[in-house]
mmCIF file of C-alpha atoms in Angstrom:
data_model
loop_
_atom_site.group_PDB
_atom_site.id
_atom_site.type_symbol
_atom_site.label_atom_id
_atom_site.label_comp_id
_atom_site.label_asym_id
_atom_site.label_seq_id
_atom_site.Cartn_x
_atom_site.Cartn_y
_atom_site.Cartn_z
ATOM 1 C CA MET F 19 31.539 -6.623 5.186
ATOM 2 C CA THR F 20 32.966 -5.960 8.651
ATOM 3 C CA GLU F 21 30.873 -7.201 11.571
ATOM 4 C CA ASP F 22 29.421 -4.541 13.867
ATOM 5 C CA LEU F 23 30.594 -4.549 17.481
ATOM 6 C CA HIS F 24 27.320 -5.932 18.852
ATOM 7 C CA VAL F 25 27.487 -8.810 16.361
ATOM 8 C CA ARG F 26 31.030 -9.696 17.438
ATOM 9 C CA VAL F 27 30.123 -9.443 21.129
ATOM 10 C CA ASN F 28 27.046 -11.638 20.785
ATOM 11 C CA ARG F 29 28.889 -14.187 18.673
ATOM 12 C CA LEU F 30 31.642 -14.471 21.295
ATOM 13 C CA LEU F 31 29.282 -14.717 24.271
ATOM 14 C CA TRP F 32 26.946 -17.229 22.636
ATOM 15 C CA ASN F 33 29.887 -19.427 21.681
ATOM 16 C CA GLN F 34 31.070 -19.315 25.280
ATOM 17 C CA ASP F 35 27.623 -20.138 26.703
ATOM 18 C CA ALA F 36 26.390 -22.628 24.086
ATOM 19 C CA ASP F 37 27.345 -25.813 25.937
ATOM 20 C CA ASP F 38 25.843 -24.674 29.238
ATOM 21 C CA TYR F 39 22.751 -23.258 27.518
ATOM 22 C CA GLN F 40 22.026 -26.579 25.829
ATOM 23 C CA ARG F 41 22.641 -28.490 29.062
ATOM 24 C CA ARG F 42 20.481 -26.392 31.358
ATOM 25 C CA ASN F 43 17.577 -26.011 28.917
ATOM 26 C CA ALA F 44 17.593 -29.517 27.463
ATOM 27 C CA PRO F 45 14.610 -30.618 29.610
ATOM 28 C CA GLN F 46 12.478 -27.948 27.919
ATOM 29 C CA ILE F 47 13.765 -27.773 24.349
ATOM 30 C CA ARG F 48 15.295 -31.142 23.458
ATOM 31 C CA GLU F 49 12.114 -33.200 23.298
ATOM 32 C CA GLN F 50 10.446 -31.163 20.562
ATOM 33 C CA ALA F 51 13.311 -32.018 18.209
ATOM 34 C CA PHE F 52 12.385 -35.695 18.539
ATOM 35 C CA SER F 53 8.608 -35.468 18.977
ATOM 36 C CA GLY F 54 7.717 -32.700 16.526
ATOM 37 C CA ASP F 55 5.714 -30.907 19.214
ATOM 38 C CA LEU F 56 6.086 -27.125 18.920
ATOM 39 C CA ALA F 57 6.079 -24.833 21.956
ATOM 40 C CA TRP F 58 6.772 -21.113 22.229
ATOM 41 C CA GLY F 59 8.821 -19.026 24.543
ATOM 42 C CA LEU F 60 9.996 -19.047 28.107
ATOM 43 C CA TRP F 61 7.041 -21.116 29.295
ATOM 44 C CA ALA F 62 6.763 -23.577 26.364
ATOM 45 C CA ILE F 63 3.204 -22.641 25.402
ATOM 46 C CA PRO F 64 2.065 -25.079 22.692
ATOM 47 C CA GLU F 65 1.712 -23.980 19.087
ATOM 48 C CA SER F 66 -1.547 -25.924 19.095
ATOM 49 C CA ARG F 67 -2.898 -23.353 21.564
ATOM 50 C CA LEU F 68 -1.437 -20.225 19.957
ATOM 51 C CA GLY F 69 -1.737 -21.024 16.236
ATOM 52 C CA VAL F 70 1.214 -18.885 15.177
ATOM 53 C CA LEU F 71 2.630 -20.812 12.213
ATOM 54 C CA GLY F 72 -0.313 -22.898 11.100
ATOM 55 C CA GLU F 73 0.256 -25.663 8.542
ATOM 56 C CA VAL F 74 3.929 -25.911 7.578
ATOM 57 C CA ALA F 75 4.035 -29.082 5.482
ATOM 58 C CA GLY F 76 5.660 -28.463 2.105
ATOM 59 C CA LYS F 77 6.817 -24.946 3.015
ATOM 60 C CA ASP F 78 10.330 -23.495 2.879
ATOM 61 C CA VAL F 79 11.026 -22.166 6.387
ATOM 62 C CA LEU F 80 13.957 -20.077 7.612
ATOM 63 C CA GLU F 81 14.717 -19.977 11.337
ATOM 64 C CA LEU F 82 16.799 -16.921 12.243
ATOM 65 C CA GLY F 83 18.893 -17.598 15.330
ATOM 66 C CA CYS F 84 18.181 -21.317 15.444
ATOM 67 C CA GLY F 85 20.613 -22.207 18.253
ATOM 68 C CA GLY F 86 20.625 -25.994 18.472
ATOM 69 C CA ALA F 87 17.919 -26.116 15.763
ATOM 70 C CA GLN F 88 15.365 -27.931 17.935
ATOM 71 C CA TRP F 89 12.536 -25.890 16.421
ATOM 72 C CA SER F 90 13.635 -26.601 12.866
ATOM 73 C CA MET F 91 13.926 -30.324 13.637
ATOM 74 C CA ALA F 92 10.346 -30.322 14.887
ATOM 75 C CA LEU F 93 9.223 -28.485 11.746
ATOM 76 C CA ALA F 94 11.028 -31.027 9.562
ATOM 77 C CA ARG F 95 9.056 -33.767 11.317
ATOM 78 C CA ARG F 96 5.907 -31.887 10.334
ATOM 79 C CA GLY F 97 6.832 -31.895 6.656
ATOM 80 C CA ALA F 98 8.456 -28.476 6.320
ATOM 81 C CA ARG F 99 11.715 -27.803 4.482
ATOM 82 C CA PRO F 100 13.609 -25.858 7.165
ATOM 83 C CA VAL F 101 16.897 -23.980 7.049
ATOM 84 C CA GLY F 102 18.513 -22.952 10.332
ATOM 85 C CA LEU F 103 20.785 -19.910 10.555
ATOM 86 C CA ASP F 104 22.767 -18.906 13.628
ATOM 87 C CA LEU F 105 25.597 -16.557 14.544
ATOM 88 C CA SER F 106 27.200 -19.048 16.944
ATOM 89 C CA GLU F 107 29.355 -21.809 15.510
ATOM 90 C CA ARG F 108 29.152 -23.644 18.821
ATOM 91 C CA GLN F 109 25.348 -23.650 18.828
ATOM 92 C CA LEU F 110 25.335 -24.983 15.271
ATOM 93 C CA GLY F 111 27.638 -27.770 16.412
ATOM 94 C CA HIS F 112 24.972 -28.806 18.904
ATOM 95 C CA GLY F 113 22.411 -28.606 16.122
ATOM 96 C CA ARG F 114 24.383 -30.996 13.918
ATOM 97 C CA ARG F 115 24.782 -33.439 16.818
ATOM 98 C CA LEU F 116 21.070 -33.346 17.614
ATOM 99 C CA MET F 117 20.167 -33.813 13.945
ATOM 100 C CA ARG F 118 22.205 -37.005 13.851
ATOM 101 C CA GLU F 119 20.523 -38.238 17.021
ATOM 102 C CA ALA F 120 17.058 -37.302 15.752
ATOM 103 C CA GLY F 121 17.625 -38.767 12.293
ATOM 104 C CA VAL F 122 16.658 -35.622 10.365
ATOM 105 C CA ARG F 123 18.651 -33.592 7.851
ATOM 106 C CA PHE F 124 18.398 -30.019 6.591
ATOM 107 C CA PRO F 125 20.847 -27.133 6.051
ATOM 108 C CA LEU F 126 22.402 -25.339 9.012
ATOM 109 C CA VAL F 127 24.068 -22.074 8.009
ATOM 110 C CA HIS F 128 26.558 -19.990 9.959
ATOM 111 C CA GLY F 129 25.506 -16.402 9.350
ATOM 112 C CA ASP F 130 24.219 -13.069 10.564
ATOM 113 C CA ALA F 131 20.478 -12.350 10.553
ATOM 114 C CA GLU F 132 21.253 -8.718 9.763
ATOM 115 C CA ARG F 133 22.792 -9.871 6.460
ATOM 116 C CA VAL F 134 20.828 -12.953 5.436
ATOM 117 C CA PRO F 135 22.774 -14.964 2.830
ATOM 118 C CA PHE F 136 19.778 -15.956 0.684
ATOM 119 C CA GLY F 137 18.150 -14.543 -2.414
ATOM 120 C CA ASP F 138 14.955 -12.530 -2.609
ATOM 121 C CA GLY F 139 11.751 -14.521 -2.231
ATOM 122 C CA SER F 140 13.416 -17.737 -1.056
ATOM 123 C CA PHE F 141 11.058 -18.691 1.798
ATOM 124 C CA ASP F 142 7.393 -19.101 2.654
ATOM 125 C CA VAL F 143 8.012 -18.538 6.381
ATOM 126 C CA VAL F 144 10.688 -16.676 8.346
ATOM 127 C CA PHE F 145 10.443 -17.147 12.102
ATOM 128 C CA ALA F 146 12.230 -17.316 15.431
ATOM 129 C CA ASP F 147 11.351 -18.119 19.010
ATOM 130 C CA HIS F 148 13.479 -15.292 20.431
ATOM 131 C CA GLY F 149 16.661 -16.053 18.473
ATOM 132 C CA ALA F 150 17.827 -13.310 16.139
ATOM 133 C CA PHE F 151 14.874 -11.054 16.870
ATOM 134 C CA SER F 152 16.104 -10.669 20.439
ATOM 135 C CA PHE F 153 19.807 -10.258 19.691
ATOM 136 C CA ALA F 154 20.023 -8.480 16.313
ATOM 137 C CA ASP F 155 19.045 -4.985 15.222
ATOM 138 C CA PRO F 156 15.391 -5.048 14.079
ATOM 139 C CA TYR F 157 16.055 -2.256 11.590
ATOM 140 C CA ARG F 158 18.182 -4.807 9.751
ATOM 141 C CA THR F 159 16.544 -8.152 10.551
ATOM 142 C CA VAL F 160 12.994 -7.141 9.617
ATOM 143 C CA PRO F 161 13.933 -5.706 6.167
ATOM 144 C CA GLU F 162 16.078 -8.781 5.504
ATOM 145 C CA SER F 163 13.232 -11.081 6.561
ATOM 146 C CA ALA F 164 10.788 -9.262 4.272
ATOM 147 C CA ARG F 165 13.263 -9.444 1.398
ATOM 148 C CA VAL F 166 13.672 -13.228 1.529
ATOM 149 C CA LEU F 167 9.931 -13.861 1.976
ATOM 150 C CA ARG F 168 7.758 -14.747 -0.999
ATOM 151 C CA ARG F 169 4.591 -12.775 -1.630
ATOM 152 C CA GLY F 170 2.068 -13.755 0.987
ATOM 153 C CA GLY F 171 4.832 -15.226 3.140
ATOM 154 C CA LEU F 172 4.681 -15.184 6.933
ATOM 155 C CA LEU F 173 7.069 -13.482 9.348
ATOM 156 C CA ALA F 174 6.507 -14.708 12.907
ATOM 157 C CA PHE F 175 8.736 -14.197 15.916
ATOM 158 C CA ASN F 176 8.730 -14.087 19.682
ATOM 159 C CA HIS F 177 10.691 -11.657 21.856
ATOM 160 C CA LEU F 178 10.570 -10.077 25.288
ATOM 161 C CA SER F 179 7.749 -7.603 25.741
ATOM 162 C CA PRO F 180 8.686 -3.912 25.807
ATOM 163 C CA ILE F 181 6.766 -3.753 29.088
ATOM 164 C CA TYR F 182 9.027 -6.425 30.559
ATOM 165 C CA GLN F 183 12.107 -4.566 29.321
ATOM 166 C CA VAL F 184 11.243 -1.253 30.953
ATOM 167 C CA ALA F 185 10.217 -2.943 34.232
ATOM 168 C CA THR F 186 13.467 -4.890 34.709
ATOM 169 C CA PRO F 187 16.286 -3.048 36.507
ATOM 170 C CA MET F 188 19.706 -3.875 35.098
ATOM 171 C CA GLU F 189 21.002 -5.190 38.420
ATOM 172 C CA ALA F 190 17.853 -7.203 39.259
ATOM 173 C CA ASP F 191 17.090 -10.865 38.644
ATOM 174 C CA HIS F 192 13.410 -10.204 38.011
ATOM 175 C CA ALA F 193 11.083 -7.607 36.541
ATOM 176 C CA GLY F 194 9.333 -5.458 39.127
ATOM 177 C CA ASP F 195 5.993 -3.721 39.433
ATOM 178 C CA ARG F 196 7.396 -0.281 38.512
ATOM 179 C CA LEU F 197 8.641 1.113 35.210
ATOM 180 C CA VAL F 198 12.338 1.937 35.601
ATOM 181 C CA TYR F 199 13.500 2.772 32.058
ATOM 182 C CA ASP F 200 12.284 5.103 29.348
ATOM 183 C CA TYR F 201 9.824 3.372 27.044
ATOM 184 C CA PHE F 202 10.449 5.722 24.132
ATOM 185 C CA GLY F 203 14.186 5.143 24.321
ATOM 186 C CA LEU F 204 13.938 1.407 23.687
ATOM 187 C CA ARG F 205 16.240 -0.046 21.058
ATOM 188 C CA ARG F 206 19.637 -1.325 22.172
ATOM 189 C CA LEU F 207 19.866 -3.005 25.596
ATOM 190 C CA GLN F 208 22.618 -4.662 27.593
ATOM 191 C CA GLY F 209 21.688 -8.102 28.852
ATOM 192 C CA PRO F 210 22.763 -9.200 32.352
ATOM 193 C CA ASP F 211 25.256 -11.627 30.802
ATOM 194 C CA GLY F 212 26.797 -8.940 28.583
ATOM 195 C CA THR F 213 24.926 -9.827 25.409
ATOM 196 C CA VAL F 214 23.512 -6.968 23.359
ATOM 197 C CA GLU F 215 19.739 -7.219 23.022
ATOM 198 C CA PHE F 216 17.219 -5.182 21.047
ATOM 199 C CA ASP F 217 13.608 -4.160 21.429
ATOM 200 C CA LEU F 218 11.327 -1.339 20.255
ATOM 201 C CA PRO F 219 8.161 0.391 21.417
ATOM 202 C CA TYR F 220 5.028 -1.185 19.938
ATOM 203 C CA GLY F 221 4.401 1.694 17.554
ATOM 204 C CA ALA F 222 7.965 1.550 16.230
ATOM 205 C CA TRP F 223 7.576 -2.157 15.497
ATOM 206 C CA ILE F 224 4.363 -1.525 13.569
ATOM 207 C CA ARG F 225 5.883 1.309 11.525
ATOM 208 C CA LEU F 226 8.905 -0.860 10.734
ATOM 209 C CA PHE F 227 6.686 -3.687 9.500
ATOM 210 C CA ARG F 228 4.699 -1.278 7.352
ATOM 211 C CA ASP F 229 7.830 0.278 5.872
ATOM 212 C CA CYS F 230 9.033 -3.220 4.901
ATOM 213 C CA GLY F 231 5.787 -4.113 3.138
ATOM 214 C CA LEU F 232 4.473 -6.341 5.923
ATOM 215 C CA VAL F 233 0.869 -6.363 7.091
ATOM 216 C CA VAL F 234 0.474 -7.118 10.806
ATOM 217 C CA GLU F 235 -1.991 -9.977 11.294
ATOM 218 C CA ASP F 236 -1.657 -10.465 15.020
ATOM 219 C CA LEU F 237 0.222 -9.569 18.182
ATOM 220 C CA ILE F 238 -0.012 -12.443 20.646
ATOM 221 C CA GLU F 239 0.919 -11.838 24.269
ATOM 222 C CA PRO F 240 1.183 -15.421 25.572
ATOM 223 C CA ARG F 241 0.159 -15.899 29.170
ATOM 224 C CA PRO F 242 1.555 -18.992 30.911
ATOM 225 C CA ALA F 243 -0.714 -21.322 32.840
ATOM 226 C CA ALA F 244 -0.712 -21.037 36.612
ATOM 227 C CA ASP F 245 1.179 -24.339 36.887
ATOM 228 C CA ALA F 246 3.657 -23.654 34.062
ATOM 229 C CA THR F 247 7.308 -24.570 34.522
ATOM 230 C CA SER F 248 10.394 -23.294 32.750
ATOM 231 C CA THR F 249 14.118 -23.955 32.623
ATOM 232 C CA TYR F 250 14.576 -20.252 31.793
ATOM 233 C CA ARG F 251 12.573 -18.627 34.591
ATOM 234 C CA ASP F 252 11.462 -19.252 38.183
ATOM 235 C CA ALA F 253 8.281 -18.945 40.240
ATOM 236 C CA ALA F 254 8.687 -15.178 40.697
ATOM 237 C CA ASP F 255 8.891 -14.735 36.938
ATOM 238 C CA LEU F 256 5.803 -16.903 36.498
ATOM 239 C CA ALA F 257 3.852 -14.740 38.934
ATOM 240 C CA TRP F 258 4.917 -11.629 36.993
ATOM 241 C CA ALA F 259 4.042 -13.142 33.604
ATOM 242 C CA ARG F 260 0.588 -14.065 34.891
ATOM 243 C CA ARG F 261 -0.098 -10.370 35.572
ATOM 244 C CA TRP F 262 1.696 -8.626 32.715
ATOM 245 C CA PRO F 263 2.950 -9.669 29.257
ATOM 246 C CA ALA F 264 6.508 -10.974 29.432
ATOM 247 C CA GLU F 265 6.679 -11.903 25.738
ATOM 248 C CA CYS F 266 5.252 -10.817 22.379
ATOM 249 C CA ILE F 267 4.684 -12.923 19.278
ATOM 250 C CA TRP F 268 4.242 -10.920 16.077
ATOM 251 C CA ARG F 269 2.636 -12.301 12.928
ATOM 252 C CA GLY F 270 3.140 -10.290 9.741
ATOM 253 C CA ARG F 271 2.380 -11.126 6.127
ATOM 254 C CA ARG F 272 4.304 -9.869 3.090
ATOM 255 C CA ALA F 273 1.755 -7.983 1.016
#
């Protein structure tokens, strides 16, 4: 099947940025691969505080848009059986290097989250911390995630809040305190680096989950601590995220 234009664009840009991405964010994301500590999002809020995934030992887990697979390495240390999938060959190369350094092994698959190359009911958990759910069409990724989940399986993912999206002017480095884009028109967005991103209004997300046979268990809007630090964002972003939700973590269960 021929790749869509946004898939080709994102694959190219992520391959170009992979080395720099891993370098500049290593202080935040590398350690969890070796320690097994899990932390979500731009501000590395601990899983122990948010309780998104729960117990993962003995579960088959698919990470969609795994990048350097730091999350999946941490899950492997907690007894899960992870599989990492990513569109970028270069990111997967970093994942293989880090796996050797960390002394863990599990499959890394080059693929497209809009066309997941696994059979129905293959996993207990499908998740991403941003990853594919920020850079792939949700009207394809969510049905594919539901398809490969077993009955009772968990879909959990983090992405930028729709509020953040409509408050961030294209030419600006930060979100502002005014809404500048149409909320109801949310779907396909152009990132400042040229990547194609996706988001939906809250109601559209909920209807999509329902149509795919998923029951929404929670919508977590993580708020960073006042002294939080991030390799992804600066002090102005922290001040914004303390007032308004910058990210959303959905938890849905296959009925």
